[in-house]
PDB file of C-alpha atoms and ligand atoms in Angstrom:
ATOM      1  CA  MET A   1     -39.833 -46.794 -10.799  1.00  0.00           C
ATOM      2  CA  ILE A   2     -42.830 -47.143  -8.531  1.00  0.00           C
ATOM      3  CA  LEU A   3     -42.488 -50.584  -6.957  1.00  0.00           C
ATOM      4  CA  ASP A   4     -46.248 -50.983  -6.573  1.00  0.00           C
ATOM      5  CA  GLU A   5     -46.731 -50.599 -10.293  1.00  0.00           C
ATOM      6  CA  ILE A   6     -43.908 -52.588 -11.905  1.00  0.00           C
ATOM      7  CA  THR A   7     -43.579 -56.272 -12.745  1.00  0.00           C
ATOM      8  CA  MET A   8     -40.933 -58.880 -11.866  1.00  0.00           C
ATOM      9  CA  PRO A   9     -39.030 -58.450 -15.184  1.00  0.00           C
ATOM     10  CA  GLU A  10     -39.246 -54.670 -14.855  1.00  0.00           C
ATOM     11  CA  PHE A  11     -37.762 -54.923 -11.374  1.00  0.00           C
ATOM     12  CA  GLU A  12     -34.887 -57.061 -12.674  1.00  0.00           C
ATOM     13  CA  ALA A  13     -34.263 -54.664 -15.565  1.00  0.00           C
ATOM     14  CA  GLY A  14     -34.459 -51.741 -13.132  1.00  0.00           C
ATOM     15  CA  LEU A  15     -31.555 -53.168 -11.137  1.00  0.00           C
ATOM     16  CA  THR A  16     -29.318 -52.538 -14.141  1.00  0.00           C
ATOM     17  CA  LEU A  17     -30.201 -48.826 -13.902  1.00  0.00           C
ATOM     18  CA  THR A  18     -30.025 -48.328 -10.138  1.00  0.00           C
ATOM     19  CA  ARG A  19     -29.381 -50.164  -6.907  1.00  0.00           C
ATOM     20  CA  THR A  20     -31.049 -47.480  -4.806  1.00  0.00           C
ATOM     21  CA  ALA A  21     -34.479 -47.695  -3.173  1.00  0.00           C
ATOM     22  CA  LEU A  22     -36.456 -45.017  -1.434  1.00  0.00           C
ATOM     23  CA  LEU A  23     -38.750 -45.974   1.445  1.00  0.00           C
ATOM     24  CA  PRO A  24     -41.225 -43.199   2.303  1.00  0.00           C
ATOM     25  CA  ILE A  25     -42.494 -43.244   5.890  1.00  0.00           C
ATOM     26  CA  GLY A  26     -45.650 -41.412   6.928  1.00  0.00           C
ATOM     27  CA  SER A  27     -48.101 -41.471   9.809  1.00  0.00           C
ATOM     28  CA  VAL A  28     -51.798 -41.638  10.529  1.00  0.00           C
ATOM     29  CA  GLU A  29     -52.095 -38.552  12.655  1.00  0.00           C
ATOM     30  CA  GLU A  30     -54.401 -35.651  13.404  1.00  0.00           C
ATOM     31  CA  HIS A  31     -53.515 -32.500  11.506  1.00  0.00           C
ATOM     32  CA  GLY A  32     -55.872 -29.956  13.052  1.00  0.00           C
ATOM     33  CA  LEU A  33     -59.461 -29.374  11.970  1.00  0.00           C
ATOM     34  CA  HIS A  34     -58.588 -28.958   8.324  1.00  0.00           C
ATOM     35  CA  LEU A  35     -55.974 -31.465   7.067  1.00  0.00           C
ATOM     36  CA  PRO A  36     -56.429 -35.217   6.534  1.00  0.00           C
ATOM     37  CA  LEU A  37     -54.934 -37.858   8.829  1.00  0.00           C
ATOM     38  CA  GLY A  38     -52.684 -39.048   5.982  1.00  0.00           C
ATOM     39  CA  THR A  39     -51.009 -35.651   5.527  1.00  0.00           C
ATOM     40  CA  ASP A  40     -47.469 -36.815   6.376  1.00  0.00           C
ATOM     41  CA  THR A  41     -47.591 -39.821   4.048  1.00  0.00           C
ATOM     42  CA  ALA A  42     -49.032 -37.803   1.140  1.00  0.00           C
ATOM     43  CA  GLN A  43     -46.249 -35.202   1.239  1.00  0.00           C
ATOM     44  CA  VAL A  44     -43.264 -37.553   1.390  1.00  0.00           C
ATOM     45  CA  LEU A  45     -44.788 -39.848  -1.216  1.00  0.00           C
ATOM     46  CA  GLU A  46     -45.293 -36.923  -3.615  1.00  0.00           C
ATOM     47  CA  VAL A  47     -41.687 -35.781  -3.137  1.00  0.00           C
ATOM     48  CA  SER A  48     -40.454 -39.355  -3.732  1.00  0.00           C
ATOM     49  CA  ARG A  49     -42.514 -39.739  -6.899  1.00  0.00           C
ATOM     50  CA  ARG A  50     -41.295 -36.403  -8.251  1.00  0.00           C
ATOM     51  CA  ALA A  51     -37.673 -37.423  -7.632  1.00  0.00           C
ATOM     52  CA  ALA A  52     -38.258 -40.755  -9.379  1.00  0.00           C
ATOM     53  CA  ARG A  53     -39.346 -38.886 -12.517  1.00  0.00           C
ATOM     54  CA  GLN A  54     -35.896 -37.280 -12.676  1.00  0.00           C
ATOM     55  CA  VAL A  55     -33.472 -40.060 -11.701  1.00  0.00           C
ATOM     56  CA  PRO A  56     -33.698 -43.850 -11.717  1.00  0.00           C
ATOM     57  CA  VAL A  57     -34.703 -45.078  -8.239  1.00  0.00           C
ATOM     58  CA  PHE A  58     -37.109 -47.651  -6.827  1.00  0.00           C
ATOM     59  CA  VAL A  59     -39.858 -46.008  -4.771  1.00  0.00           C
ATOM     60  CA  CYS A  60     -41.232 -48.536  -2.268  1.00  0.00           C
ATOM     61  CA  PRO A  61     -44.866 -48.437  -1.183  1.00  0.00           C
ATOM     62  CA  PRO A  62     -44.938 -46.067   1.780  1.00  0.00           C
ATOM     63  CA  LEU A  63     -45.217 -47.183   5.366  1.00  0.00           C
ATOM     64  CA  HIS A  64     -48.398 -45.376   6.365  1.00  0.00           C
ATOM     65  CA  TYR A  65     -47.809 -45.707  10.128  1.00  0.00           C
ATOM     66  CA  GLY A  66     -45.290 -44.111  12.456  1.00  0.00           C
ATOM     67  CA  TYR A  67     -44.762 -43.402  16.126  1.00  0.00           C
ATOM     68  CA  CYS A  68     -46.822 -40.398  17.288  1.00  0.00           C
ATOM     69  CA  ARG A  69     -46.194 -39.015  20.748  1.00  0.00           C
ATOM     70  CA  SER A  70     -47.745 -35.564  21.158  1.00  0.00           C
ATOM     71  CA  THR A  71     -50.857 -36.305  19.126  1.00  0.00           C
ATOM     72  CA  ARG A  72     -51.642 -39.804  20.310  1.00  0.00           C
ATOM     73  CA  ASP A  73     -54.691 -38.694  22.375  1.00  0.00           C
ATOM     74  CA  HIS A  74     -56.184 -36.683  19.527  1.00  0.00           C
ATOM     75  CA  PRO A  75     -59.017 -38.345  17.592  1.00  0.00           C
ATOM     76  CA  GLY A  76     -57.863 -40.281  14.556  1.00  0.00           C
ATOM     77  CA  THR A  77     -54.171 -40.710  15.395  1.00  0.00           C
ATOM     78  CA  LEU A  78     -53.025 -44.338  15.030  1.00  0.00           C
ATOM     79  CA  SER A  79     -49.530 -44.850  16.398  1.00  0.00           C
ATOM     80  CA  ILE A  80     -47.303 -47.901  16.325  1.00  0.00           C
ATOM     81  CA  SER A  81     -44.547 -48.463  18.922  1.00  0.00           C
ATOM     82  CA  THR A  82     -40.955 -47.472  18.220  1.00  0.00           C
ATOM     83  CA  GLU A  83     -40.091 -51.184  18.524  1.00  0.00           C
ATOM     84  CA  SER A  84     -42.516 -52.068  15.741  1.00  0.00           C
ATOM     85  CA  LEU A  85     -41.288 -49.199  13.607  1.00  0.00           C
ATOM     86  CA  ARG A  86     -37.651 -50.272  14.005  1.00  0.00           C
ATOM     87  CA  SER A  87     -38.530 -53.879  13.214  1.00  0.00           C
ATOM     88  CA  VAL A  88     -40.609 -53.198  10.135  1.00  0.00           C
ATOM     89  CA  VAL A  89     -38.036 -50.810   8.641  1.00  0.00           C
ATOM     90  CA  PHE A  90     -35.279 -53.296   9.403  1.00  0.00           C
ATOM     91  CA  ASP A  91     -37.247 -56.120   7.774  1.00  0.00           C
ATOM     92  CA  ILE A  92     -38.073 -54.110   4.652  1.00  0.00           C
ATOM     93  CA  GLY A  93     -34.436 -52.982   4.368  1.00  0.00           C
ATOM     94  CA  SER A  94     -33.185 -56.564   4.739  1.00  0.00           C
ATOM     95  CA  SER A  95     -35.589 -57.793   2.101  1.00  0.00           C
ATOM     96  CA  LEU A  96     -34.526 -55.032  -0.294  1.00  0.00           C
ATOM     97  CA  PHE A  97     -30.894 -56.000   0.301  1.00  0.00           C
ATOM     98  CA  ALA A  98     -31.717 -59.645  -0.503  1.00  0.00           C
ATOM     99  CA  GLN A  99     -33.286 -58.384  -3.752  1.00  0.00           C
ATOM    100  CA  GLY A 100     -30.106 -56.647  -4.824  1.00  0.00           C
ATOM    101  CA  ILE A 101     -30.651 -53.133  -3.432  1.00  0.00           C
ATOM    102  CA  ARG A 102     -27.423 -51.632  -2.092  1.00  0.00           C
ATOM    103  CA  GLY A 103     -28.540 -48.087  -1.273  1.00  0.00           C
ATOM    104  CA  LEU A 104     -31.567 -47.431   0.943  1.00  0.00           C
ATOM    105  CA  ILE A 105     -32.999 -43.987   1.600  1.00  0.00           C
ATOM    106  CA  VAL A 106     -35.500 -43.914   4.448  1.00  0.00           C
ATOM    107  CA  ALA A 107     -37.402 -40.629   4.132  1.00  0.00           C
ATOM    108  CA  SER A 108     -39.968 -39.585   6.702  1.00  0.00           C
ATOM    109  CA  GLY A 109     -42.791 -37.107   6.278  1.00  0.00           C
ATOM    110  CA  HIS A 110     -43.442 -37.262  10.036  1.00  0.00           C
ATOM    111  CA  ALA A 111     -40.919 -35.380  12.136  1.00  0.00           C
ATOM    112  CA  GLY A 112     -41.384 -36.606  15.727  1.00  0.00           C
ATOM    113  CA  ALA A 113     -38.054 -36.882  17.554  1.00  0.00           C
ATOM    114  CA  LEU A 114     -38.647 -40.402  18.920  1.00  0.00           C
ATOM    115  CA  HIS A 115     -40.042 -41.531  15.574  1.00  0.00           C
ATOM    116  CA  MET A 116     -36.914 -40.249  13.805  1.00  0.00           C
ATOM    117  CA  SER A 117     -34.587 -41.845  16.351  1.00  0.00           C
ATOM    118  CA  ALA A 118     -36.323 -45.215  15.818  1.00  0.00           C
ATOM    119  CA  LEU A 119     -35.653 -44.872  12.078  1.00  0.00           C
ATOM    120  CA  GLU A 120     -32.022 -43.996  12.766  1.00  0.00           C
ATOM    121  CA  GLU A 121     -31.684 -47.054  15.012  1.00  0.00           C
ATOM    122  CA  ALA A 122     -33.145 -49.221  12.256  1.00  0.00           C
ATOM    123  CA  GLY A 123     -30.555 -47.706   9.907  1.00  0.00           C
ATOM    124  CA  GLU A 124     -27.760 -48.557  12.360  1.00  0.00           C
ATOM    125  CA  ARG A 125     -28.961 -52.159  12.599  1.00  0.00           C
ATOM    126  CA  LEU A 126     -29.234 -52.483   8.824  1.00  0.00           C
ATOM    127  CA  VAL A 127     -25.710 -51.190   8.244  1.00  0.00           C
ATOM    128  CA  GLU A 128     -24.324 -53.534  10.929  1.00  0.00           C
ATOM    129  CA  SER A 129     -26.194 -56.567   9.588  1.00  0.00           C
ATOM    130  CA  HIS A 130     -25.626 -56.072   5.872  1.00  0.00           C
ATOM    131  CA  PRO A 131     -22.086 -55.153   4.852  1.00  0.00           C
ATOM    132  CA  GLY A 132     -22.448 -53.625   1.413  1.00  0.00           C
ATOM    133  CA  LEU A 133     -25.667 -51.763   2.228  1.00  0.00           C
ATOM    134  CA  GLU A 134     -25.560 -47.964   2.413  1.00  0.00           C
ATOM    135  CA  VAL A 135     -28.402 -46.356   4.364  1.00  0.00           C
ATOM    136  CA  ALA A 136     -29.503 -42.732   4.607  1.00  0.00           C
ATOM    137  CA  VAL A 137     -32.217 -41.611   7.022  1.00  0.00           C
ATOM    138  CA  VAL A 138     -33.795 -38.227   6.388  1.00  0.00           C
ATOM    139  CA  CYS A 139     -36.716 -36.205   7.670  1.00  0.00           C
ATOM    140  CA  GLU A 140     -38.221 -34.798   4.488  1.00  0.00           C
ATOM    141  CA  TYR A 141     -40.413 -32.443   6.514  1.00  0.00           C
ATOM    142  CA  ARG A 142     -37.261 -30.730   7.887  1.00  0.00           C
ATOM    143  CA  TRP A 143     -36.136 -30.131   4.298  1.00  0.00           C
ATOM    144  CA  ALA A 144     -39.409 -28.299   3.673  1.00  0.00           C
ATOM    145  CA  GLN A 145     -38.880 -26.279   6.851  1.00  0.00           C
ATOM    146  CA  GLU A 146     -35.370 -25.343   5.754  1.00  0.00           C
ATOM    147  CA  ALA A 147     -36.531 -24.387   2.267  1.00  0.00           C
ATOM    148  CA  GLY A 148     -39.345 -22.363   3.826  1.00  0.00           C
ATOM    149  CA  ARG A 149     -36.918 -20.203   5.766  1.00  0.00           C
ATOM    150  CA  ASN A 150     -35.786 -18.756   2.456  1.00  0.00           C
ATOM    151  CA  ALA A 151     -38.663 -16.284   2.405  1.00  0.00           C
ATOM    152  CA  VAL A 152     -41.474 -18.658   1.501  1.00  0.00           C
ATOM    153  CA  VAL A 153     -42.870 -19.251   4.995  1.00  0.00           C
ATOM    154  CA  GLU A 154     -44.083 -16.304   7.105  1.00  0.00           C
ATOM    155  CA  THR A 155     -44.789 -18.094  10.415  1.00  0.00           C
ATOM    156  CA  ALA A 156     -41.691 -17.864  12.651  1.00  0.00           C
ATOM    157  CA  ASP A 157     -42.271 -21.121  14.539  1.00  0.00           C
ATOM    158  CA  ASP A 158     -44.179 -23.171  11.989  1.00  0.00           C
ATOM    159  CA  GLY A 159     -44.674 -26.856  12.653  1.00  0.00           C
ATOM    160  CA  HIS A 160     -47.401 -29.440  12.646  1.00  0.00           C
ATOM    161  CA  ALA A 161     -50.429 -28.712  10.409  1.00  0.00           C
ATOM    162  CA  GLY A 162     -49.269 -25.109  10.080  1.00  0.00           C
ATOM    163  CA  GLU A 163     -48.303 -22.979   7.119  1.00  0.00           C
ATOM    164  CA  ILE A 164     -45.950 -25.515   5.491  1.00  0.00           C
ATOM    165  CA  GLU A 165     -48.098 -28.628   5.647  1.00  0.00           C
ATOM    166  CA  THR A 166     -51.309 -26.763   4.800  1.00  0.00           C
ATOM    167  CA  SER A 167     -49.640 -25.152   1.786  1.00  0.00           C
ATOM    168  CA  ARG A 168     -48.323 -28.480   0.541  1.00  0.00           C
ATOM    169  CA  ILE A 169     -51.679 -30.282   0.847  1.00  0.00           C
ATOM    170  CA  GLN A 170     -53.447 -27.284  -0.754  1.00  0.00           C
ATOM    171  CA  SER A 171     -51.106 -27.722  -3.704  1.00  0.00           C
ATOM    172  CA  LEU A 172     -51.206 -31.511  -3.808  1.00  0.00           C
ATOM    173  CA  SER A 173     -54.805 -32.430  -2.900  1.00  0.00           C
ATOM    174  CA  PRO A 174     -56.891 -29.258  -2.530  1.00  0.00           C
ATOM    175  CA  HIS A 175     -60.071 -31.332  -2.301  1.00  0.00           C
ATOM    176  CA  LEU A 176     -58.797 -32.798   0.993  1.00  0.00           C
ATOM    177  CA  VAL A 177     -58.337 -29.432   2.753  1.00  0.00           C
ATOM    178  CA  ARG A 178     -61.338 -28.404   4.869  1.00  0.00           C
ATOM    179  CA  GLY A 179     -60.776 -24.669   5.243  1.00  0.00           C
ATOM    180  CA  THR A 180     -58.341 -23.839   8.023  1.00  0.00           C
ATOM    181  CA  SER A 181     -57.721 -24.073  11.797  1.00  0.00           C
ATOM    182  CA  PRO A 182     -56.882 -21.362  14.368  1.00  0.00           C
ATOM    183  CA  GLU A 183     -53.221 -20.445  14.927  1.00  0.00           C
ATOM    184  CA  GLU A 184     -51.957 -22.461  17.868  1.00  0.00           C
ATOM    185  CA  TYR A 185     -48.790 -23.627  19.645  1.00  0.00           C
ATOM    186  CA  PRO A 186     -48.543 -26.496  22.149  1.00  0.00           C
ATOM    187  CA  ARG A 187     -48.061 -25.678  25.838  1.00  0.00           C
ATOM    188  CA  PHE A 188     -46.085 -28.715  26.966  1.00  0.00           C
ATOM    189  CA  ALA A 189     -44.310 -27.968  30.261  1.00  0.00           C
ATOM    190  CA  ALA A 190     -40.859 -29.429  29.483  1.00  0.00           C
ATOM    191  CA  PRO A 191     -39.049 -31.232  31.055  1.00  0.00           C
ATOM    192  CA  PHE A 192     -42.182 -32.892  32.414  1.00  0.00           C
ATOM    193  CA  VAL A 193     -43.591 -35.750  30.407  1.00  0.00           C
ATOM    194  CA  ALA A 194     -47.123 -34.730  29.537  1.00  0.00           C
ATOM    195  CA  ARG A 195     -49.809 -37.185  30.589  1.00  0.00           C
ATOM    196  CA  ASN A 196     -52.913 -35.756  28.941  1.00  0.00           C
ATOM    197  CA  LYS A 197     -51.349 -34.221  25.880  1.00  0.00           C
ATOM    198  CA  ARG A 198     -54.574 -33.065  24.298  1.00  0.00           C
ATOM    199  CA  SER A 199     -55.346 -30.736  27.215  1.00  0.00           C
ATOM    200  CA  GLN A 200     -52.074 -28.899  26.495  1.00  0.00           C
ATOM    201  CA  TRP A 201     -52.544 -28.861  22.745  1.00  0.00           C
ATOM    202  CA  PRO A 202     -56.294 -28.923  22.117  1.00  0.00           C
ATOM    203  CA  GLY A 203     -56.383 -27.996  18.425  1.00  0.00           C
ATOM    204  CA  GLY A 204     -53.355 -30.074  17.397  1.00  0.00           C
ATOM    205  CA  VAL A 205     -51.866 -27.261  15.282  1.00  0.00           C
ATOM    206  CA  TRP A 206     -48.350 -25.838  15.584  1.00  0.00           C
ATOM    207  CA  GLY A 207     -48.192 -22.625  13.586  1.00  0.00           C
ATOM    208  CA  ASN A 208     -50.588 -20.587  11.496  1.00  0.00           C
ATOM    209  CA  PRO A 209     -52.379 -22.449   8.701  1.00  0.00           C
ATOM    210  CA  ALA A 210     -54.110 -19.215   7.603  1.00  0.00           C
ATOM    211  CA  LYS A 211     -50.816 -18.093   6.025  1.00  0.00           C
ATOM    212  CA  ALA A 212     -50.816 -21.086   3.668  1.00  0.00           C
ATOM    213  CA  SER A 213     -51.184 -20.958  -0.102  1.00  0.00           C
ATOM    214  CA  PRO A 214     -50.959 -23.575  -2.858  1.00  0.00           C
ATOM    215  CA  GLU A 215     -48.174 -21.547  -4.506  1.00  0.00           C
ATOM    216  CA  LYS A 216     -46.042 -21.806  -1.359  1.00  0.00           C
ATOM    217  CA  GLY A 217     -46.873 -25.512  -1.234  1.00  0.00           C
ATOM    218  CA  GLU A 218     -45.692 -26.072  -4.793  1.00  0.00           C
ATOM    219  CA  ARG A 219     -42.419 -24.258  -4.124  1.00  0.00           C
ATOM    220  CA  LEU A 220     -41.809 -26.307  -0.984  1.00  0.00           C
ATOM    221  CA  LEU A 221     -42.600 -29.605  -2.717  1.00  0.00           C
ATOM    222  CA  ALA A 222     -40.317 -28.715  -5.625  1.00  0.00           C
ATOM    223  CA  ALA A 223     -37.459 -27.723  -3.300  1.00  0.00           C
ATOM    224  CA  SER A 224     -37.714 -31.020  -1.419  1.00  0.00           C
ATOM    225  CA  ALA A 225     -37.882 -33.055  -4.620  1.00  0.00           C
ATOM    226  CA  GLU A 226     -34.730 -31.336  -5.846  1.00  0.00           C
ATOM    227  CA  ARG A 227     -32.967 -32.213  -2.609  1.00  0.00           C
ATOM    228  CA  MET A 228     -34.154 -35.809  -2.883  1.00  0.00           C
ATOM    229  CA  VAL A 229     -32.712 -36.042  -6.410  1.00  0.00           C
ATOM    230  CA  GLU A 230     -29.374 -34.763  -5.069  1.00  0.00           C
ATOM    231  CA  LEU A 231     -29.403 -37.356  -2.292  1.00  0.00           C
ATOM    232  CA  ILE A 232     -30.183 -40.186  -4.731  1.00  0.00           C
ATOM    233  CA  ARG A 233     -27.286 -39.050  -6.931  1.00  0.00           C
ATOM    234  CA  GLU A 234     -25.014 -38.912  -3.889  1.00  0.00           C
ATOM    235  CA  MET A 235     -26.083 -42.435  -2.920  1.00  0.00           C
ATOM    236  CA  GLU A 236     -25.428 -43.725  -6.438  1.00  0.00           C
ATOM    237  CA  ALA A 237     -22.003 -42.060  -6.423  1.00  0.00           C
ATOM    238  CA  ARG A 238     -21.141 -43.803  -3.142  1.00  0.00           C
ATOM    239  CA  LEU A 239     -22.259 -47.170  -4.529  1.00  0.00           C
ATOM    240  CA  GLY A 240     -20.278 -46.562  -7.718  1.00  0.00           C
ATOM    241  CA  ALA A 241     -17.155 -45.672  -5.735  1.00  0.00           C
ATOM    242  CA  LYS A 242     -17.536 -48.862  -3.718  1.00  0.00           C
ATOM    243  CA  GLN A 243     -17.903 -50.981  -6.849  1.00  0.00           C
ATOM    244  CA  ARG A 244     -14.681 -49.491  -8.157  1.00  0.00           C
ATOM    245  CA  GLY A 245     -13.054 -50.460  -4.868  1.00  0.00           C
ATOM    246  CA  GLY A 246     -13.088 -46.900  -3.497  1.00  0.00           C
TER     247      GLY A 246
HETATM  248 ZN1   ZN B   1     -47.450 -33.631   9.550  1.00  0.00          ZN
END
């Protein structure tokens, strides 16, 4: 059930089928010369919609913004603070709880470490504030990376706007892919906090987009959707066990 597209009575009827909601989180972020700024949102939303065709679940409208650290100087990236991200996810989760949702899956298409930790903190606050609410926080992009290791992905250190993401957007929205970008890896000098990040990562690509194909993209989207279905079933099982006093 796509929350954007259903009515009040359909929402009420939906609660008799499931108490689980899925909140996709994306970003507005550069993805090299060839992928659109909405790449992260598009992938996690597609995986969420595919899962919702297989099991009853409410798919919330995605949050199109996230916290972007390494790419914030690149043209087009629009980042929100980790404070804002925590607050908005907490508020949406609280509102879902008030509407009868008891299982919340926060799934991010953007994989930044600080971005993910803000989502985990929001999850902690939600669980503390709402006894009876189960929360799962997952990085859907990591699922694709893990699935890719099983022979689909050829780039050893594939990351941002590389083989995985290019393949998935080629499969999902080929009209939005503008050719490719050169293979590149960032040169951040850890442990130093980079000031001008763009100078150390000019093209904004981590990996080799030239290795991408729509067939790989389809396999990676399907693998993630399957994992999302499993997680939704696991969430429903936990909620069912609780209802039975387990
Ligand atoms: Zn991305």
